[in-house]
CSV table of C-alpha atoms in Angstrom, one decimal:
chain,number,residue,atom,x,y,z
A,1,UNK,CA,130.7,82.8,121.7
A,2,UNK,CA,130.2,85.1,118.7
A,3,UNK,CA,128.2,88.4,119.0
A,4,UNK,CA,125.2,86.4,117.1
A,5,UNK,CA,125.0,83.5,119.5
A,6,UNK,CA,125.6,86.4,122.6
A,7,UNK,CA,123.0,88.1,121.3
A,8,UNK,CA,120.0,85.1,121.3
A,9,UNK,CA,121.5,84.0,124.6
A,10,UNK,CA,120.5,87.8,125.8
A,11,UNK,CA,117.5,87.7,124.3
A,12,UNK,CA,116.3,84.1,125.4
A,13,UNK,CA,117.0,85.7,129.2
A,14,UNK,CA,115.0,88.3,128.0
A,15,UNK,CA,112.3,86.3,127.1
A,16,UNK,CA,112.4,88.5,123.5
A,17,UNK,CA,112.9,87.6,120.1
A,18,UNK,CA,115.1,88.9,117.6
A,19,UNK,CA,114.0,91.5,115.8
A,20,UNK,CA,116.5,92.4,112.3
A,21,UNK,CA,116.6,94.8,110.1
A,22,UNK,CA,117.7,94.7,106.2
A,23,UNK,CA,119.5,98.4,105.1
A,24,UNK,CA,121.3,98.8,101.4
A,25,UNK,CA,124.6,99.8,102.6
A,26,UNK,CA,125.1,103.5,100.6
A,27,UNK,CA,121.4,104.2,100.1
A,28,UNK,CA,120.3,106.8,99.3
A,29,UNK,CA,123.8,108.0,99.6
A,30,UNK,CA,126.9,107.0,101.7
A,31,UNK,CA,126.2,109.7,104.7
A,32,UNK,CA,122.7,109.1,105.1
A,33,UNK,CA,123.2,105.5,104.8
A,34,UNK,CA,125.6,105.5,107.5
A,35,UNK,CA,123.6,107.6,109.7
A,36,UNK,CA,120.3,105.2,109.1
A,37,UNK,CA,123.0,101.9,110.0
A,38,UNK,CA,124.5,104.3,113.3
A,39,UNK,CA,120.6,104.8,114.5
A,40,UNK,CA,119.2,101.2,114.4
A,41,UNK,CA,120.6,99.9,117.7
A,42,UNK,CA,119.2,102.1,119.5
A,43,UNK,CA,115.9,101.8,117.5
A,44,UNK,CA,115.7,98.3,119.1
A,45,UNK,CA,117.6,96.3,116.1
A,46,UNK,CA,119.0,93.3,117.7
A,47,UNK,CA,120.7,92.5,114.1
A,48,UNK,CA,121.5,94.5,111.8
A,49,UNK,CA,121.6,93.0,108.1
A,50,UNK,CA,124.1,95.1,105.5
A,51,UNK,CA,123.4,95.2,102.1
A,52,UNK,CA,125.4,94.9,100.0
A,53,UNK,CA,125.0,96.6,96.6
A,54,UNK,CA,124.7,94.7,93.5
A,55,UNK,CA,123.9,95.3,89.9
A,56,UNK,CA,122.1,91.7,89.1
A,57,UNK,CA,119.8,91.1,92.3
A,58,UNK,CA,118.1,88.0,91.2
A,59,UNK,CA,116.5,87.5,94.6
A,60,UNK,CA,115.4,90.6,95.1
A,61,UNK,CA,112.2,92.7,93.9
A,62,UNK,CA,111.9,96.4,92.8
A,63,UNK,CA,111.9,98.1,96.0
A,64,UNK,CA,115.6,96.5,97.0
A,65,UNK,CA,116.9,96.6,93.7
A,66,UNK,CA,116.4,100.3,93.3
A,67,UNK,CA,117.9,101.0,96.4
A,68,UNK,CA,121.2,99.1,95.5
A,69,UNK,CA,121.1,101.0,92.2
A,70,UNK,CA,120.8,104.2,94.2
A,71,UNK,CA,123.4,102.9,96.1
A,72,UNK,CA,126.0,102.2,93.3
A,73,UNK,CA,125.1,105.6,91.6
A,74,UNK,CA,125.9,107.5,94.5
A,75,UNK,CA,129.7,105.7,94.7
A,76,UNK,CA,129.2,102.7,97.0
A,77,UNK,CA,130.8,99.6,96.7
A,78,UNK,CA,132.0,97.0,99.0
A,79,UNK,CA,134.9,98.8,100.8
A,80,UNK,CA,132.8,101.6,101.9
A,81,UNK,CA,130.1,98.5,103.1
A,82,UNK,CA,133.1,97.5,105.3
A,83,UNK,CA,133.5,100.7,106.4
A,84,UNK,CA,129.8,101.6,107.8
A,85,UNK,CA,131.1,97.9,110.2
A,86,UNK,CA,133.9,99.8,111.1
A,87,UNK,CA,132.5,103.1,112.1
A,88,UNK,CA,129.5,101.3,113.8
A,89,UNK,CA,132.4,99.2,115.7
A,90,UNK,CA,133.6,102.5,117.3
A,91,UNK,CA,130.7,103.1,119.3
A,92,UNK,CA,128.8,99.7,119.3
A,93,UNK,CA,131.1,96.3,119.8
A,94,UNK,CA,128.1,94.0,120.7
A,95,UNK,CA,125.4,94.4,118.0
A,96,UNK,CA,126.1,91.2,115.4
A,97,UNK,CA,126.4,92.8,111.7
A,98,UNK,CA,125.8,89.9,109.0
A,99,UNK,CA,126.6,91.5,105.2
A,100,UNK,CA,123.6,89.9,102.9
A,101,UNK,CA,124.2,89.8,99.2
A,102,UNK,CA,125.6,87.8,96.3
A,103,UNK,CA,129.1,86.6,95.6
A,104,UNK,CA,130.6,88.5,92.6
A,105,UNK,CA,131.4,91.3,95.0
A,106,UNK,CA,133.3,88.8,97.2
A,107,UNK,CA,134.8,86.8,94.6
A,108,UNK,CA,135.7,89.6,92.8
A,109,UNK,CA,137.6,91.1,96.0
A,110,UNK,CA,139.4,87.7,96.5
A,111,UNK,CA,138.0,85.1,99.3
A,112,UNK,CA,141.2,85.4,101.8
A,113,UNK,CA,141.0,89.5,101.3
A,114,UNK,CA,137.6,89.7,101.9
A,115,UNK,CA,137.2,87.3,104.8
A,116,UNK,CA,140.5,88.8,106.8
A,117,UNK,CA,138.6,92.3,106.1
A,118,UNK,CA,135.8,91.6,107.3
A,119,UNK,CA,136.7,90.0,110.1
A,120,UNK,CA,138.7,92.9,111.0
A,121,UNK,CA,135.9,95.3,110.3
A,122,UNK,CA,134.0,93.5,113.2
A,123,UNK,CA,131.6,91.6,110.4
A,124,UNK,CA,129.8,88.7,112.8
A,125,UNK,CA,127.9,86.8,109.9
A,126,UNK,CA,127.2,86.3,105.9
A,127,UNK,CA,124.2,85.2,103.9
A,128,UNK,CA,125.0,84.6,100.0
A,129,UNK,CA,121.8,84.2,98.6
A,130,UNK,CA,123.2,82.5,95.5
A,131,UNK,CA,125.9,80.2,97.4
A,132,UNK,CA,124.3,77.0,97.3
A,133,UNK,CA,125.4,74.2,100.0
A,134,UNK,CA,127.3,72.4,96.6
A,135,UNK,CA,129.5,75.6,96.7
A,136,UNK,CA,130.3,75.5,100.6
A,137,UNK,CA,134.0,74.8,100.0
A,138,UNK,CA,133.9,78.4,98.3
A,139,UNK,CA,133.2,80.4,101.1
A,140,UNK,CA,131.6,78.9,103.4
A,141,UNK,CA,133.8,77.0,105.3
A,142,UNK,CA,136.6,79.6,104.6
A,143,UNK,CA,134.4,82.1,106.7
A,144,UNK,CA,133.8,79.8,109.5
A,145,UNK,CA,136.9,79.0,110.0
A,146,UNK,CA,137.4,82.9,110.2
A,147,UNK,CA,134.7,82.5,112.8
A,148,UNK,CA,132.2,84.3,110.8
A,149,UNK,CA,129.2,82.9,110.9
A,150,UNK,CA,127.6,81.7,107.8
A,151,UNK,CA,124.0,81.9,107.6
A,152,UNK,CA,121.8,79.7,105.5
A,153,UNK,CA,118.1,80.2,103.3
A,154,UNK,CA,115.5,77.7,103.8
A,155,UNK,CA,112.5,78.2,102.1
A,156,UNK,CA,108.8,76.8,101.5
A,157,UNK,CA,110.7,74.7,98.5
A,158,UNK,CA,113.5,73.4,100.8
A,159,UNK,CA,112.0,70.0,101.5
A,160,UNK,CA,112.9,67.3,104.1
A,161,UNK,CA,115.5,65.5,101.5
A,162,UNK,CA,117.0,69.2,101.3
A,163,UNK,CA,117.0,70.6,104.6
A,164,UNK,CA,119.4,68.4,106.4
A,165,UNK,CA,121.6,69.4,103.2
A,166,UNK,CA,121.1,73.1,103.8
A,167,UNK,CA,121.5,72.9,107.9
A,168,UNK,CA,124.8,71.1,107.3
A,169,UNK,CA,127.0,74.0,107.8
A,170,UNK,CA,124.7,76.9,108.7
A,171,UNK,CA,125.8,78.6,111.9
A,172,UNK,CA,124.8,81.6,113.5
A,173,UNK,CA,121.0,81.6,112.6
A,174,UNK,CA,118.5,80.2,109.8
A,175,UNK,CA,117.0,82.6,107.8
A,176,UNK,CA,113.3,81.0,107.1
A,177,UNK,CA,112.2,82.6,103.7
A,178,UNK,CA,108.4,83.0,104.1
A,179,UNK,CA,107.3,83.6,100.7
A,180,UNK,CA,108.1,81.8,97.4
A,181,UNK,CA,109.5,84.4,95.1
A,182,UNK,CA,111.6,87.6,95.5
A,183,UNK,CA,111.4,90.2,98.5
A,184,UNK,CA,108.7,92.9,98.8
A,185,UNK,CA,106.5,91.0,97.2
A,186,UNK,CA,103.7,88.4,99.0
A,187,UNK,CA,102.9,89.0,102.6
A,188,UNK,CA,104.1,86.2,105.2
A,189,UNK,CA,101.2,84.7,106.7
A,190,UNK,CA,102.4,83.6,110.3
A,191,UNK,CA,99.8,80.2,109.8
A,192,UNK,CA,101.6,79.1,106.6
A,193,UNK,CA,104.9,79.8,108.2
A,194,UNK,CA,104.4,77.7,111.7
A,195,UNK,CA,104.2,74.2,110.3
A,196,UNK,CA,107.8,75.3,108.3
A,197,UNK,CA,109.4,77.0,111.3
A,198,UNK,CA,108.4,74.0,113.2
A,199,UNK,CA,109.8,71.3,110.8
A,200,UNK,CA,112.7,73.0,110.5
A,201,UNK,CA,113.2,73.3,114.9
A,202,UNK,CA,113.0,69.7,114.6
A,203,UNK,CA,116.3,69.5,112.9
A,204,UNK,CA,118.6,71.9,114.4
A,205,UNK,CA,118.6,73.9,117.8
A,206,UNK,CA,119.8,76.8,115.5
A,207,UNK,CA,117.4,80.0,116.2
A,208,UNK,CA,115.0,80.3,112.8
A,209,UNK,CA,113.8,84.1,112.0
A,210,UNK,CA,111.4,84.1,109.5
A,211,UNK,CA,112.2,87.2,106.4
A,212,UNK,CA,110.5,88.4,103.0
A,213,UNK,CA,107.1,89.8,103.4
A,214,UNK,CA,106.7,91.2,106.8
A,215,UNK,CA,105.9,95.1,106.4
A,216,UNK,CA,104.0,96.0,109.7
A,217,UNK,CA,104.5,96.1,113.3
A,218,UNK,CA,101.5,93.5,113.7
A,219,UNK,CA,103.0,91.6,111.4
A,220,UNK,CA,106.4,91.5,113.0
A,221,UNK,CA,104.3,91.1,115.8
A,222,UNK,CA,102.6,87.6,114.7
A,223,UNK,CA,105.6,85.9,113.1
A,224,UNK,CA,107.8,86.4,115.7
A,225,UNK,CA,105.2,84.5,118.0
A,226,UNK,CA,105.9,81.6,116.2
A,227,UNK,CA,109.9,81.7,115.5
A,228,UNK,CA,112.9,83.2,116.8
A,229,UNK,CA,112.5,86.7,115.3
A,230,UNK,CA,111.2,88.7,112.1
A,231,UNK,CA,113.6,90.4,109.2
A,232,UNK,CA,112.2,93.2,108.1
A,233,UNK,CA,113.9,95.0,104.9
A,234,UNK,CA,112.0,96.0,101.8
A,235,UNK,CA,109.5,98.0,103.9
A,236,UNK,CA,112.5,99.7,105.6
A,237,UNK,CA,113.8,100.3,102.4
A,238,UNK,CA,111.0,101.9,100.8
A,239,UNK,CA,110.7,104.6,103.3
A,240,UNK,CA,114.5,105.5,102.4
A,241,UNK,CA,113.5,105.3,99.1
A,242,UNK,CA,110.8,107.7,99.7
A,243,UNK,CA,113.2,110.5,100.6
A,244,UNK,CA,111.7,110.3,104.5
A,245,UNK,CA,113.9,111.5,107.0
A,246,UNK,CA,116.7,109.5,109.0
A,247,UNK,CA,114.3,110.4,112.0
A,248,UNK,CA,111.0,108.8,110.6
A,249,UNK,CA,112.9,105.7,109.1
A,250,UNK,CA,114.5,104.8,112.5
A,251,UNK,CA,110.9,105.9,114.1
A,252,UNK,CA,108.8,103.5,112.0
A,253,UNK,CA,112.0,100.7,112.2
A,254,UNK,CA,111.1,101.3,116.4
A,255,UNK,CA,107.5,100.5,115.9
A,256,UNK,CA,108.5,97.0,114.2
A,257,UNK,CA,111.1,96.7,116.8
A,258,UNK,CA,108.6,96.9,119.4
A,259,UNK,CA,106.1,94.8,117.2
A,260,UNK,CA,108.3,92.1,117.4
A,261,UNK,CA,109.5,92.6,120.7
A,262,UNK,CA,106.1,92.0,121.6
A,263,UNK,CA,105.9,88.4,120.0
């Protein structure tokens, strides 16, 4: 059983969802950033989702896209991602870490390298936003066969020709995108999201957690009553971006911790 799949079976006993949070690995700078990532278990993050930094984030808006340019200006790159895994790993072996970013980084690492060290960094998942199902021979099935989970994207254009297409090899968890359009945009309205979270139940017994949009504990709160959990990044982010303190971040990522506990 991987540390994702251990961690909903916890939660489920728990009767909790999952709540995750979305961090740019080296942002605002490789110390603080690592402190942030050391903080959120024991803010309440069941998952923790590492950015990765990249220079052309095409799924991203402003608010995550300055953060991975603060990121790559202050030195980071995707060894020192690895690294936050491998320091967290010290002190925490059971919260799942899934790496969320595009593929040049990988690709441009090698496949093999990349999979063996990330897998030996403690790395539990991956979602490649711009790794289509077409391309699962790529990555994909390499990582699963590492026994890294690889997580997919549905969203409110995946329809019921696509889904089944998209669920094919998706392990781990499906990451529901609420909104159509980049992140930190439009607000996830936990009606329009049911009927989607629902259709998609109906064709895996994967755990759904609905992302993009969600910026409030309340809001947290109302999506994870109707899926598995809530990802919360962009309003994370923007604290960090802010210049707040390691100690209000992890305070404010408690209070949507707690939100979505609540759900």
């Amino acid at each position: 059983m991987s540390r994702i799949d251990a961690k909903f079976a916890q939660l489920r006993a728990e009767g909790k969802k999952a709540f995750v949070a979305y961090v740019m690995a080296g942002d605002p700078d490789y110390d603080t950033g690592l402190e942030i990532v050391k903080g959120l278990p024991k803010a309440g993050v069941d998952i923790i989702e590492l950015g990765m930094p990249f220079t052309d984030p095409m799924a991203d808006g402003a608010t995550i896209q300055l953060a991975g340019q603060r990121a790559l200006e202050a030195g980071q790159n995707l060894e020192k991602t690895l690294e936050y895994a491998r320091v967290l790993r010290k002190e925490d072996d059971t919260t799942p870490i899934v790496m969320m970013g595009y593929y040049n980084p990988i690709y441009s690492r090698g496949v093999d390298t990349f999979l063996n060290d990330a897998k030996a960094a403690g790395i539990d998942g991956l979602i490649i936003v711009d790794l289509p199902p077409e391309e699962d021979e790529e990555l994909c099935i390499p990582a699963q066969k590492m026994g890294i989970n690889f997580i997919r994207l549905a969203t409110p254009t995946t329809d019921d020709k696509r889904l089944p297409k998209v669920l094919e090899n998706t392990s781990g968890f499906v990451y529901y995108v609420s909104v159509t359009g980049i992140t930190g945009t439009a607000e996830a309205q936990a009606g329009d999201v049911a009927p989607e979270v629902a259709r998609i139940k109906s064709q895996t017994d994967l755990p759904v957690i609905v992302g993009f949009g969600i910026k409030t504990p309340d809001a947290a709160e109302a999506i994870a009553k109707i899926a598995d959990g809530a990802v919360v990044g962009s309003a994370i982010v923007e604290k960090i971006g802010a210049g707040e303190s390691v100690a209000s971040v992890l305070d404010f990522v408690q209070s949507l911790a707690d939100g979505t506990h609540r759900g």
